PDB file of C-alpha atoms in Angstrom:
ATOM      1  CA  UNK B1067       0.000   0.000   0.000  1.00  0.00           C
ATOM      2  CA  UNK B1068       1.290   3.412  -0.962  1.00  0.00           C
ATOM      3  CA  UNK B1069       0.878   5.634   2.067  1.00  0.00           C
ATOM      4  CA  UNK B1070       1.010   8.804  -0.075  1.00  0.00           C
ATOM      5  CA  UNK B1071      -1.463   7.971  -2.786  1.00  0.00           C
ATOM      6  CA  UNK B1072      -3.238   4.952  -1.405  1.00  0.00           C
ATOM      7  CA  UNK B1073      -2.367   2.850  -4.530  1.00  0.00           C
ATOM      8  CA  UNK B1074      -0.350  -0.371  -4.654  1.00  0.00           C
ATOM      9  CA  UNK B1075       3.107   0.094  -6.151  1.00  0.00           C
ATOM     10  CA  UNK B1076       5.485  -2.426  -7.707  1.00  0.00           C
ATOM     11  CA  UNK B1077       8.964  -1.976  -6.296  1.00  0.00           C
ATOM     12  CA  UNK B1078      11.898  -2.648  -8.562  1.00  0.00           C
ATOM     13  CA  UNK B1079      15.530  -2.505  -7.611  1.00  0.00           C
ATOM     14  CA  UNK B1080      18.423  -3.095  -9.964  1.00  0.00           C
ATOM     15  CA  UNK B1081      21.822  -4.170  -8.762  1.00  0.00           C
ATOM     16  CA  UNK B1082      24.980  -5.268 -10.592  1.00  0.00           C
ATOM     17  CA  UNK B1083      26.659  -8.572  -9.755  1.00  0.00           C
ATOM     18  CA  UNK B1084      29.743  -9.443 -11.849  1.00  0.00           C
ATOM     19  CA  UNK B1085      28.300  -7.804 -14.922  1.00  0.00           C
ATOM     20  CA  UNK B1086      24.884  -9.379 -14.661  1.00  0.00           C
ATOM     21  CA  UNK B1087      21.769  -7.252 -14.059  1.00  0.00           C
ATOM     22  CA  UNK B1088      19.319  -8.913 -11.689  1.00  0.00           C
ATOM     23  CA  UNK B1089      15.904  -7.493 -10.980  1.00  0.00           C
ATOM     24  CA  UNK B1090      14.203  -7.891  -7.590  1.00  0.00           C
ATOM     25  CA  UNK B1091      10.550  -7.679  -8.394  1.00  0.00           C
ATOM     26  CA  UNK B1092       7.281  -8.090  -6.524  1.00  0.00           C
ATOM     27  CA  UNK B1093       5.187 -11.193  -6.811  1.00  0.00           C
ATOM     28  CA  UNK B1094       3.661  -9.936 -10.025  1.00  0.00           C
ATOM     29  CA  UNK B1095       3.410 -12.833 -12.483  1.00  0.00           C
ATOM     30  CA  UNK B1096       4.198 -10.673 -15.498  1.00  0.00           C
ATOM     31  CA  UNK B1097       7.300  -9.261 -13.877  1.00  0.00           C
ATOM     32  CA  UNK B1098       8.543 -12.726 -12.965  1.00  0.00           C
ATOM     33  CA  UNK B1099       7.892 -13.939 -16.502  1.00  0.00           C
ATOM     34  CA  UNK B1100       9.905 -11.088 -17.997  1.00  0.00           C
ATOM     35  CA  UNK B1101      12.730 -11.735 -15.561  1.00  0.00           C
ATOM     36  CA  UNK B1102      12.850 -15.426 -16.446  1.00  0.00           C
ATOM     37  CA  UNK B1103      13.025 -14.644 -20.168  1.00  0.00           C
ATOM     38  CA  UNK B1104      15.787 -12.086 -19.638  1.00  0.00           C
ATOM     39  CA  UNK B1105      17.851 -14.538 -17.618  1.00  0.00           C
ATOM     40  CA  UNK B1106      17.343 -17.277 -20.184  1.00  0.00           C
ATOM     41  CA  UNK B1107      18.542 -14.985 -22.971  1.00  0.00           C
ATOM     42  CA  UNK B1108      21.592 -14.027 -20.919  1.00  0.00           C
ATOM     43  CA  UNK B1109      22.436 -17.682 -20.278  1.00  0.00           C
ATOM     44  CA  UNK B1110      22.121 -18.498 -23.993  1.00  0.00           C
ATOM     45  CA  UNK B1111      24.353 -15.545 -24.896  1.00  0.00           C
ATOM     46  CA  UNK B1112      26.986 -16.582 -22.351  1.00  0.00           C
ATOM     47  CA  UNK B1113      26.895 -20.181 -23.568  1.00  0.00           C
ATOM     48  CA  UNK B1114      27.453 -19.031 -27.164  1.00  0.00           C
ATOM     49  CA  UNK B1115      30.360 -16.860 -26.060  1.00  0.00           C
ATOM     50  CA  UNK B1116      32.000 -19.715 -24.166  1.00  0.00           C
ATOM     51  CA  UNK B1117      31.516 -22.078 -27.112  1.00  0.00           C
ATOM     52  CA  UNK B1118      33.156 -19.562 -29.475  1.00  0.00           C
ATOM     53  CA  UNK B1119      36.095 -19.207 -27.099  1.00  0.00           C
ATOM     54  CA  UNK B1120      36.585 -22.977 -26.883  1.00  0.00           C
ATOM     55  CA  UNK B1121      36.471 -23.305 -30.680  1.00  0.00           C
ATOM     56  CA  UNK B1122      38.988 -20.465 -31.133  1.00  0.00           C
ATOM     57  CA  UNK B1123      41.322 -21.981 -28.542  1.00  0.00           C
ATOM     58  CA  UNK B1124      41.147 -25.351 -30.280  1.00  0.00           C
ATOM     59  CA  UNK B1125      41.930 -23.694 -33.624  1.00  0.00           C
ATOM     60  CA  UNK B1126      44.946 -21.888 -32.193  1.00  0.00           C
ATOM     61  CA  UNK B1127      46.176 -25.090 -30.585  1.00  0.00           C
ATOM     62  CA  UNK B1128      45.878 -26.904 -33.913  1.00  0.00           C
ATOM     63  CA  UNK B1129      47.991 -24.163 -35.547  1.00  0.00           C
ATOM     64  CA  UNK B1130      50.695 -24.674 -32.924  1.00  0.00           C
ATOM     65  CA  UNK B1131      50.758 -28.468 -33.175  1.00  0.00           C
ATOM     66  CA  UNK B1132      50.260 -28.870 -36.909  1.00  0.00           C
ATOM     67  CA  UNK B1133      53.433 -28.602 -39.050  1.00  0.00           C
ATOM     68  CA  UNK B1134      51.327 -27.347 -41.962  1.00  0.00           C
ATOM     69  CA  UNK B1135      50.696 -24.119 -40.054  1.00  0.00           C
ATOM     70  CA  UNK B1136      54.322 -23.612 -38.995  1.00  0.00           C
ATOM     71  CA  UNK B1137      54.815 -20.611 -41.256  1.00  0.00           C
ATOM     72  CA  UNK B1138      57.257 -17.802 -40.627  1.00  0.00           C
ATOM     73  CA  UNK B1139      54.630 -15.354 -39.325  1.00  0.00           C
ATOM     74  CA  UNK B1140      52.896 -18.023 -37.232  1.00  0.00           C
ATOM     75  CA  UNK B1141      56.129 -18.719 -35.395  1.00  0.00           C
ATOM     76  CA  UNK B1142      56.699 -15.052 -34.670  1.00  0.00           C
ATOM     77  CA  UNK B1143      53.210 -14.754 -33.180  1.00  0.00           C
ATOM     78  CA  UNK B1144      53.915 -17.517 -30.670  1.00  0.00           C
ATOM     79  CA  UNK B1145      57.301 -16.294 -29.399  1.00  0.00           C
ATOM     80  CA  UNK B1146      58.151 -14.521 -26.171  1.00  0.00           C
ATOM     81  CA  UNK B1147      60.387 -11.425 -26.170  1.00  0.00           C
ATOM     82  CA  UNK B1148      63.443 -13.487 -25.201  1.00  0.00           C
ATOM     83  CA  UNK B1149      62.718 -16.005 -27.945  1.00  0.00           C
ATOM     84  CA  UNK B1150      62.276 -13.216 -30.493  1.00  0.00           C
ATOM     85  CA  UNK B1151      65.615 -11.675 -29.558  1.00  0.00           C
ATOM     86  CA  UNK B1152      67.370 -15.001 -30.026  1.00  0.00           C
ATOM     87  CA  UNK B1153      65.361 -15.711 -33.185  1.00  0.00           C
ATOM     88  CA  UNK B1154      66.716 -12.555 -34.840  1.00  0.00           C
ATOM     89  CA  UNK B1155      70.305 -12.986 -33.623  1.00  0.00           C
ATOM     90  CA  UNK B1156      73.073 -14.091 -35.954  1.00  0.00           C
ATOM     91  CA  UNK B1157      74.555 -16.422 -33.322  1.00  0.00           C
ATOM     92  CA  UNK B1158      71.470 -18.635 -33.201  1.00  0.00           C
ATOM     93  CA  UNK B1159      71.153 -18.644 -37.008  1.00  0.00           C
ATOM     94  CA  UNK B1160      74.842 -19.155 -37.821  1.00  0.00           C
ATOM     95  CA  UNK B1161      74.332 -22.784 -38.989  1.00  0.00           C
ATOM     96  CA  UNK B1162      71.761 -21.584 -41.538  1.00  0.00           C
ATOM     97  CA  UNK B1163      74.131 -18.896 -42.826  1.00  0.00           C
ATOM     98  CA  UNK B1164      76.952 -21.434 -43.130  1.00  0.00           C
ATOM     99  CA  UNK B1165      74.763 -23.894 -45.017  1.00  0.00           C
ATOM    100  CA  UNK B1166      73.602 -21.191 -47.442  1.00  0.00           C
ATOM    101  CA  UNK B1167      77.151 -19.923 -47.901  1.00  0.00           C
ATOM    102  CA  UNK B1168      78.200 -23.480 -48.775  1.00  0.00           C
ATOM    103  CA  UNK B1169      75.377 -23.761 -51.340  1.00  0.00           C
ATOM    104  CA  UNK B1170      74.196 -26.914 -49.560  1.00  0.00           C
ATOM    105  CA  UNK B1171      70.553 -26.983 -50.619  1.00  0.00           C
ATOM    106  CA  UNK B1172      69.669 -30.216 -48.796  1.00  0.00           C
ATOM    107  CA  UNK B1173      71.226 -29.069 -45.529  1.00  0.00           C
ATOM    108  CA  UNK B1174      69.349 -25.769 -45.760  1.00  0.00           C
ATOM    109  CA  UNK B1175      66.142 -27.685 -46.417  1.00  0.00           C
ATOM    110  CA  UNK B1176      66.766 -29.869 -43.357  1.00  0.00           C
ATOM    111  CA  UNK B1177      67.570 -26.923 -41.094  1.00  0.00           C
ATOM    112  CA  UNK B1178      64.456 -25.034 -42.158  1.00  0.00           C
ATOM    113  CA  UNK B1179      62.286 -28.111 -41.679  1.00  0.00           C
ATOM    114  CA  UNK B1180      63.643 -29.442 -38.374  1.00  0.00           C
ATOM    115  CA  UNK B1181      64.999 -26.322 -36.694  1.00  0.00           C
ATOM    116  CA  UNK B1182      67.429 -26.395 -33.778  1.00  0.00           C
ATOM    117  CA  UNK B1183      67.321 -29.671 -31.916  1.00  0.00           C
ATOM    118  CA  UNK B1184      64.738 -30.988 -34.355  1.00  0.00           C
ATOM    119  CA  UNK B1185      64.875 -34.168 -36.332  1.00  0.00           C
ATOM    120  CA  UNK B1186      61.321 -35.293 -36.770  1.00  0.00           C
ATOM    121  CA  UNK B1187      60.210 -35.490 -33.133  1.00  0.00           C
ATOM    122  CA  UNK B1188      56.584 -35.174 -32.163  1.00  0.00           C
ATOM    123  CA  UNK B1189      56.953 -31.971 -30.134  1.00  0.00           C
ATOM    124  CA  UNK B1190      57.338 -29.474 -32.956  1.00  0.00           C
ATOM    125  CA  UNK B1191      55.812 -26.701 -30.864  1.00  0.00           C
ATOM    126  CA  UNK B1192      58.980 -26.801 -28.707  1.00  0.00           C
ATOM    127  CA  UNK B1193      61.359 -26.733 -31.656  1.00  0.00           C
ATOM    128  CA  UNK B1194      63.447 -23.575 -32.094  1.00  0.00           C
ATOM    129  CA  UNK B1195      63.242 -22.638 -35.753  1.00  0.00           C
ATOM    130  CA  UNK B1196      65.871 -20.776 -37.742  1.00  0.00           C
ATOM    131  CA  UNK B1197      65.073 -17.252 -38.901  1.00  0.00           C
ATOM    132  CA  UNK B1198      65.233 -17.203 -42.679  1.00  0.00           C
ATOM    133  CA  UNK B1199      65.293 -13.371 -42.569  1.00  0.00           C
ATOM    134  CA  UNK B1200      68.043 -12.984 -39.957  1.00  0.00           C
ATOM    135  CA  UNK B1201      70.895 -10.539 -40.684  1.00  0.00           C
ATOM    136  CA  UNK B1202      74.591 -10.850 -39.958  1.00  0.00           C
ATOM    137  CA  UNK B1203      76.611  -7.925 -38.603  1.00  0.00           C
ATOM    138  CA  UNK B1204      76.831  -6.453 -42.118  1.00  0.00           C
ATOM    139  CA  UNK B1205      73.089  -6.597 -42.750  1.00  0.00           C
ATOM    140  CA  UNK B1206      73.326  -9.588 -45.095  1.00  0.00           C
ATOM    141  CA  UNK B1207      70.508 -12.158 -45.027  1.00  0.00           C
ATOM    142  CA  UNK B1208      70.575 -15.809 -46.159  1.00  0.00           C
ATOM    143  CA  UNK B1209      68.559 -14.804 -49.244  1.00  0.00           C
ATOM    144  CA  UNK B1210      71.145 -12.181 -50.190  1.00  0.00           C
ATOM    145  CA  UNK B1211      73.933 -14.762 -49.810  1.00  0.00           C
ATOM    146  CA  UNK B1212      72.074 -17.225 -52.015  1.00  0.00           C
ATOM    147  CA  UNK B1213      71.382 -14.503 -54.583  1.00  0.00           C
ATOM    148  CA  UNK B1214      75.021 -13.419 -54.724  1.00  0.00           C
ATOM    149  CA  UNK B1215      76.023 -17.034 -55.366  1.00  0.00           C
ATOM    150  CA  UNK B1216      73.465 -17.267 -58.188  1.00  0.00           C
ATOM    151  CA  UNK B1217      71.921 -20.458 -56.798  1.00  0.00           C
ATOM    152  CA  UNK B1218      68.371 -20.314 -58.170  1.00  0.00           C
ATOM    153  CA  UNK B1219      67.272 -23.517 -56.417  1.00  0.00           C
ATOM    154  CA  UNK B1220      68.460 -22.198 -53.063  1.00  0.00           C
ATOM    155  CA  UNK B1221      66.813 -18.815 -53.626  1.00  0.00           C
ATOM    156  CA  UNK B1222      63.494 -20.507 -54.407  1.00  0.00           C
ATOM    157  CA  UNK B1223      63.803 -22.699 -51.310  1.00  0.00           C
ATOM    158  CA  UNK B1224      64.357 -19.674 -49.068  1.00  0.00           C
ATOM    159  CA  UNK B1225      61.508 -17.726 -50.663  1.00  0.00           C
ATOM    160  CA  UNK B1226      59.056 -20.586 -50.165  1.00  0.00           C
ATOM    161  CA  UNK B1227      60.101 -20.751 -46.501  1.00  0.00           C
ATOM    162  CA  UNK B1228      59.348 -17.124 -45.722  1.00  0.00           C
ATOM    163  CA  UNK B1229      62.366 -15.182 -46.987  1.00  0.00           C
ATOM    164  CA  UNK B1230      61.300 -11.695 -48.050  1.00  0.00           C
ATOM    165  CA  UNK B1231      62.068 -10.561 -51.599  1.00  0.00           C
ATOM    166  CA  UNK B1232      61.523  -7.016 -50.333  1.00  0.00           C
ATOM    167  CA  UNK B1233      62.846  -6.583 -46.780  1.00  0.00           C
ATOM    168  CA  UNK B1234      60.887  -4.525 -44.229  1.00  0.00           C
ATOM    169  CA  UNK B1235      61.779  -0.918 -43.308  1.00  0.00           C
ATOM    170  CA  UNK B1236      65.179  -0.560 -41.679  1.00  0.00           C
ATOM    171  CA  UNK B1237      66.971  -2.941 -44.067  1.00  0.00           C
ATOM    172  CA  UNK B1238      70.596  -2.361 -45.014  1.00  0.00           C
ATOM    173  CA  UNK B1239      70.768  -4.337 -48.245  1.00  0.00           C
ATOM    174  CA  UNK B1240      68.296  -5.891 -50.673  1.00  0.00           C
ATOM    175  CA  UNK B1241      68.293  -9.234 -52.510  1.00  0.00           C
ATOM    176  CA  UNK B1242      67.374  -7.456 -55.760  1.00  0.00           C
ATOM    177  CA  UNK B1243      70.484  -5.302 -55.684  1.00  0.00           C
ATOM    178  CA  UNK B1244      72.531  -8.438 -54.983  1.00  0.00           C
ATOM    179  CA  UNK B1245      71.094 -10.032 -58.123  1.00  0.00           C
ATOM    180  CA  UNK B1246      71.867  -6.881 -60.105  1.00  0.00           C
ATOM    181  CA  UNK B1247      75.470  -6.776 -58.882  1.00  0.00           C
ATOM    182  CA  UNK B1248      75.963 -10.182 -60.500  1.00  0.00           C
ATOM    183  CA  UNK B1249      73.873  -9.447 -63.595  1.00  0.00           C
ATOM    184  CA  UNK B1250      71.702 -12.513 -62.938  1.00  0.00           C
ATOM    185  CA  UNK B1251      68.672 -11.927 -65.164  1.00  0.00           C
ATOM    186  CA  UNK B1252      66.794 -15.011 -63.931  1.00  0.00           C
ATOM    187  CA  UNK B1253      66.992 -13.950 -60.286  1.00  0.00           C
ATOM    188  CA  UNK B1254      66.210 -10.319 -61.083  1.00  0.00           C
ATOM    189  CA  UNK B1255      63.024 -11.395 -62.841  1.00  0.00           C
ATOM    190  CA  UNK B1256      62.117 -13.772 -59.996  1.00  0.00           C
ATOM    191  CA  UNK B1257      62.607 -11.177 -57.251  1.00  0.00           C
ATOM    192  CA  UNK B1258      60.654  -8.525 -59.152  1.00  0.00           C
ATOM    193  CA  UNK B1259      57.811 -11.007 -59.598  1.00  0.00           C
ATOM    194  CA  UNK B1260      57.939 -11.719 -55.856  1.00  0.00           C
ATOM    195  CA  UNK B1261      57.426  -8.049 -55.001  1.00  0.00           C
ATOM    196  CA  UNK B1262      60.923  -6.577 -54.794  1.00  0.00           C
ATOM    197  CA  UNK B1263      61.024  -2.770 -55.086  1.00  0.00           C
ATOM    198  CA  UNK B1264      63.341  -1.696 -57.956  1.00  0.00           C
ATOM    199  CA  UNK B1265      63.933   1.678 -56.271  1.00  0.00           C
ATOM    200  CA  UNK B1266      64.674   0.398 -52.747  1.00  0.00           C
ATOM    201  CA  UNK B1267      68.054   1.859 -51.810  1.00  0.00           C
ATOM    202  CA  UNK B1268      70.631  -0.067 -49.801  1.00  0.00           C
ATOM    203  CA  UNK B1269      73.242   1.579 -47.584  1.00  0.00           C
ATOM    204  CA  UNK B1270      74.685   4.650 -49.247  1.00  0.00           C
ATOM    205  CA  UNK B1271      71.531   5.218 -51.282  1.00  0.00           C
ATOM    206  CA  UNK B1272      72.539   2.541 -53.793  1.00  0.00           C
ATOM    207  CA  UNK B1273      69.631   1.284 -55.896  1.00  0.00           C
ATOM    208  CA  UNK B1274      69.368  -2.023 -57.797  1.00  0.00           C
ATOM    209  CA  UNK B1275      69.814  -0.135 -61.087  1.00  0.00           C
ATOM    210  CA  UNK B1276      73.087   1.280 -59.805  1.00  0.00           C
ATOM    211  CA  UNK B1277      74.155  -2.262 -58.953  1.00  0.00           C
ATOM    212  CA  UNK B1278      73.462  -3.327 -62.542  1.00  0.00           C
ATOM    213  CA  UNK B1279      75.698  -0.460 -63.653  1.00  0.00           C
ATOM    214  CA  UNK B1280      78.542  -1.403 -61.298  1.00  0.00           C
ATOM    215  CA  UNK B1281      78.952  -5.188 -61.324  1.00  0.00           C
ATOM    216  CA  UNK B1282      81.008  -6.984 -58.706  1.00  0.00           C
ATOM    217  CA  UNK B1283      84.694  -7.269 -59.727  1.00  0.00           C
ATOM    218  CA  UNK B1284      84.563 -10.969 -60.664  1.00  0.00           C
ATOM    219  CA  UNK B1285      81.743 -10.219 -63.121  1.00  0.00           C
ATOM    220  CA  UNK B1286      83.071  -6.882 -64.321  1.00  0.00           C
ATOM    221  CA  UNK B1287      86.362  -8.505 -65.254  1.00  0.00           C
ATOM    222  CA  UNK B1288      84.715 -11.240 -67.342  1.00  0.00           C
ATOM    223  CA  UNK B1289      84.192 -11.240 -71.122  1.00  0.00           C
ATOM    224  CA  UNK B1290      80.410 -10.928 -70.759  1.00  0.00           C
ATOM    225  CA  UNK B1291      80.479  -7.810 -68.586  1.00  0.00           C
ATOM    226  CA  UNK B1292      78.726  -5.565 -71.120  1.00  0.00           C
ATOM    227  CA  UNK B1293      75.954  -8.059 -71.810  1.00  0.00           C
ATOM    228  CA  UNK B1294      75.432  -8.912 -68.126  1.00  0.00           C
ATOM    229  CA  UNK B1295      74.921  -5.269 -67.258  1.00  0.00           C
ATOM    230  CA  UNK B1296      72.715  -4.664 -70.281  1.00  0.00           C
ATOM    231  CA  UNK B1297      70.458  -7.616 -69.468  1.00  0.00           C
ATOM    232  CA  UNK B1298      70.023  -6.500 -65.861  1.00  0.00           C
ATOM    233  CA  UNK B1299      69.378  -2.880 -66.824  1.00  0.00           C
ATOM    234  CA  UNK B1300      66.854  -3.952 -69.469  1.00  0.00           C
ATOM    235  CA  UNK B1301      64.826  -5.963 -66.948  1.00  0.00           C
ATOM    236  CA  UNK B1302      64.803  -3.158 -64.404  1.00  0.00           C
ATOM    237  CA  UNK B1303      63.790  -0.482 -66.885  1.00  0.00           C
ATOM    238  CA  UNK B1304      61.035  -2.747 -68.212  1.00  0.00           C
ATOM    239  CA  UNK B1305      59.441  -2.353 -64.774  1.00  0.00           C
ATOM    240  CA  UNK B1306      57.382   0.848 -64.832  1.00  0.00           C
ATOM    241  CA  UNK B1307      58.307   1.564 -61.199  1.00  0.00           C
ATOM    242  CA  UNK B1308      62.025   1.971 -61.870  1.00  0.00           C
ATOM    243  CA  UNK B1309      63.320   5.540 -61.622  1.00  0.00           C
ATOM    244  CA  UNK B1310      66.627   5.897 -63.540  1.00  0.00           C
ATOM    245  CA  UNK B1311      67.221   9.449 -62.288  1.00  0.00           C
ATOM    246  CA  UNK B1312      67.841   8.566 -58.624  1.00  0.00           C
ATOM    247  CA  UNK B1313      71.239   9.394 -57.121  1.00  0.00           C
ATOM    248  CA  UNK B1314      73.129   7.804 -54.242  1.00  0.00           C
ATOM    249  CA  UNK B1315      74.555   9.499 -51.158  1.00  0.00           C
ATOM    250  CA  UNK B1316      77.615  10.487 -53.184  1.00  0.00           C
ATOM    251  CA  UNK B1317      75.593  12.280 -55.844  1.00  0.00           C
ATOM    252  CA  UNK B1318      76.104   9.549 -58.453  1.00  0.00           C
ATOM    253  CA  UNK B1319      73.351   8.307 -60.738  1.00  0.00           C
ATOM    254  CA  UNK B1320      73.143   4.961 -62.512  1.00  0.00           C
ATOM    255  CA  UNK B1321      74.168   6.747 -65.703  1.00  0.00           C
ATOM    256  CA  UNK B1322      77.300   8.102 -63.990  1.00  0.00           C
ATOM    257  CA  UNK B1323      78.284   4.615 -62.862  1.00  0.00           C
ATOM    258  CA  UNK B1324      77.701   3.183 -66.350  1.00  0.00           C
ATOM    259  CA  UNK B1325      79.925   5.867 -67.768  1.00  0.00           C
ATOM    260  CA  UNK B1326      82.664   5.052 -65.257  1.00  0.00           C
ATOM    261  CA  UNK B1327      82.545   1.340 -66.059  1.00  0.00           C
ATOM    262  CA  UNK B1328      82.075   2.008 -69.779  1.00  0.00           C
ATOM    263  CA  UNK B1329      78.963  -0.147 -70.085  1.00  0.00           C
ATOM    264  CA  UNK B1330      78.028   1.539 -73.336  1.00  0.00           C
ATOM    265  CA  UNK B1331      74.896  -0.496 -74.114  1.00  0.00           C
ATOM    266  CA  UNK B1332      73.503   0.042 -70.626  1.00  0.00           C
ATOM    267  CA  UNK B1333      74.405   3.710 -70.763  1.00  0.00           C
ATOM    268  CA  UNK B1334      72.481   4.198 -74.003  1.00  0.00           C
ATOM    269  CA  UNK B1335      69.466   2.363 -72.582  1.00  0.00           C
ATOM    270  CA  UNK B1336      69.370   4.482 -69.439  1.00  0.00           C
ATOM    271  CA  UNK B1337      69.845   7.680 -71.395  1.00  0.00           C
ATOM    272  CA  UNK B1338      66.937   6.773 -73.663  1.00  0.00           C
ATOM    273  CA  UNK B1339      64.808   6.002 -70.621  1.00  0.00           C
ATOM    274  CA  UNK B1340      65.581   9.363 -69.046  1.00  0.00           C
ATOM    275  CA  UNK B1341      64.966  11.205 -72.304  1.00  0.00           C
ATOM    276  CA  UNK B1342      61.731   9.292 -72.729  1.00  0.00           C
ATOM    277  CA  UNK B1343      60.665  10.579 -69.345  1.00  0.00           C
ATOM    278  CA  UNK B1344      61.479  14.128 -70.426  1.00  0.00           C
ATOM    279  CA  UNK B1345      59.420  13.683 -73.578  1.00  0.00           C
ATOM    280  CA  UNK B1346      56.436  12.645 -71.466  1.00  0.00           C
ATOM    281  CA  UNK B1347      56.939  15.701 -69.287  1.00  0.00           C
ATOM    282  CA  UNK B1348      57.126  17.909 -72.383  1.00  0.00           C
ATOM    283  CA  UNK B1349      53.846  16.453 -73.629  1.00  0.00           C
ATOM    284  CA  UNK B1350      52.132  17.061 -70.281  1.00  0.00           C
ATOM    285  CA  UNK B1351      53.268  20.702 -70.339  1.00  0.00           C
ATOM    286  CA  UNK B1352      52.020  21.350 -73.893  1.00  0.00           C
ATOM    287  CA  UNK B1353      55.370  21.249 -75.562  1.00  0.00           C
ATOM    288  CA  UNK B1354      57.125  23.005 -72.719  1.00  0.00           C
ATOM    289  CA  UNK B1355      55.069  26.197 -73.111  1.00  0.00           C
ATOM    290  CA  UNK B1356      53.744  26.040 -69.545  1.00  0.00           C
ATOM    291  CA  UNK B1357      57.251  25.680 -68.167  1.00  0.00           C
ATOM    292  CA  UNK B1358      58.364  28.573 -70.348  1.00  0.00           C
ATOM    293  CA  UNK B1359      55.622  30.809 -68.966  1.00  0.00           C
ATOM    294  CA  UNK B1360      56.603  29.923 -65.412  1.00  0.00           C
ATOM    295  CA  UNK B1361      60.177  30.838 -66.235  1.00  0.00           C
ATOM    296  CA  UNK B1362      59.107  34.233 -67.590  1.00  0.00           C
ATOM    297  CA  UNK B1363      57.070  34.937 -64.471  1.00  0.00           C
ATOM    298  CA  UNK B1364      60.122  34.241 -62.357  1.00  0.00           C
ATOM    299  CA  UNK B1365      62.311  36.522 -64.458  1.00  0.00           C
ATOM    300  CA  UNK B1366      59.873  39.432 -64.183  1.00  0.00           C
ATOM    301  CA  UNK B1367      60.617  39.688 -60.495  1.00  0.00           C
ATOM    302  CA  UNK B1368      64.288  40.284 -61.166  1.00  0.00           C
ATOM    303  CA  UNK B1369      65.350  43.919 -61.533  1.00  0.00           C
ATOM    304  CA  UNK B1370      67.871  44.728 -64.249  1.00  0.00           C
ATOM    305  CA  UNK B1371      71.338  45.424 -62.963  1.00  0.00           C
ATOM    306  CA  UNK B1372      72.613  48.973 -63.344  1.00  0.00           C
TER     307      UNK B1372
END
């Protein structure tokens, strides 16, 4: 009984218990019915949430235990900070570097498959895997070593096991430039197809095109030096992304390096590419008239000297 108005009131209090909202209602049948339905819906929702969590946990566990999901990125996701530090260190990955440097394809395959302390055991989730993208103290990766040696089979093996054709930001050297330094047309084409950036500059601002214009000594001293450079330059310039006008930290362009090494065929190709770019610019500026007008506007501001 309501002492103020004389009418019966239905009291309702709401309290929070661990995220659940529970209503204390009067003996009203309708109120109790609504409460029962609300609780039932909450229980169903919680059950669905728990079921989803169990399924997700099972899926993650299957990724850890199943060799088919042991990809490069999967392994990184499961590592602690200490494991990551060791994973990226040269010391832990030295056997992989040595195997690649020896051009031992089968040993590299075994190391990448079994990892450190592996060998086909059933506890693969505890295996320490080698880092196919690790760098030595000079910033050289296993893929760069394989590319410099010209071992196409080894390069393909590393790429299929997570080696990056285009390294992430902060790199010091690129596999594509390594291929260009040796004039290896097959590897240049492969790395470009795998996403390598033809303008990515290594230390000193050196681009892959500059590498094709300044072959390593053992290739520059060979009888095929002109053709090796020309083939590499041709492939790079066939890629619309390649910018032949870039300069390194010493102010040298690819054309300058070609001139120094006297790679005449490459020099002519680069010059034509640069001139072709200028022709496109001339077309976009209506035969250079727009640029001429801008030049006149700039000269009007200058006062004649007395």
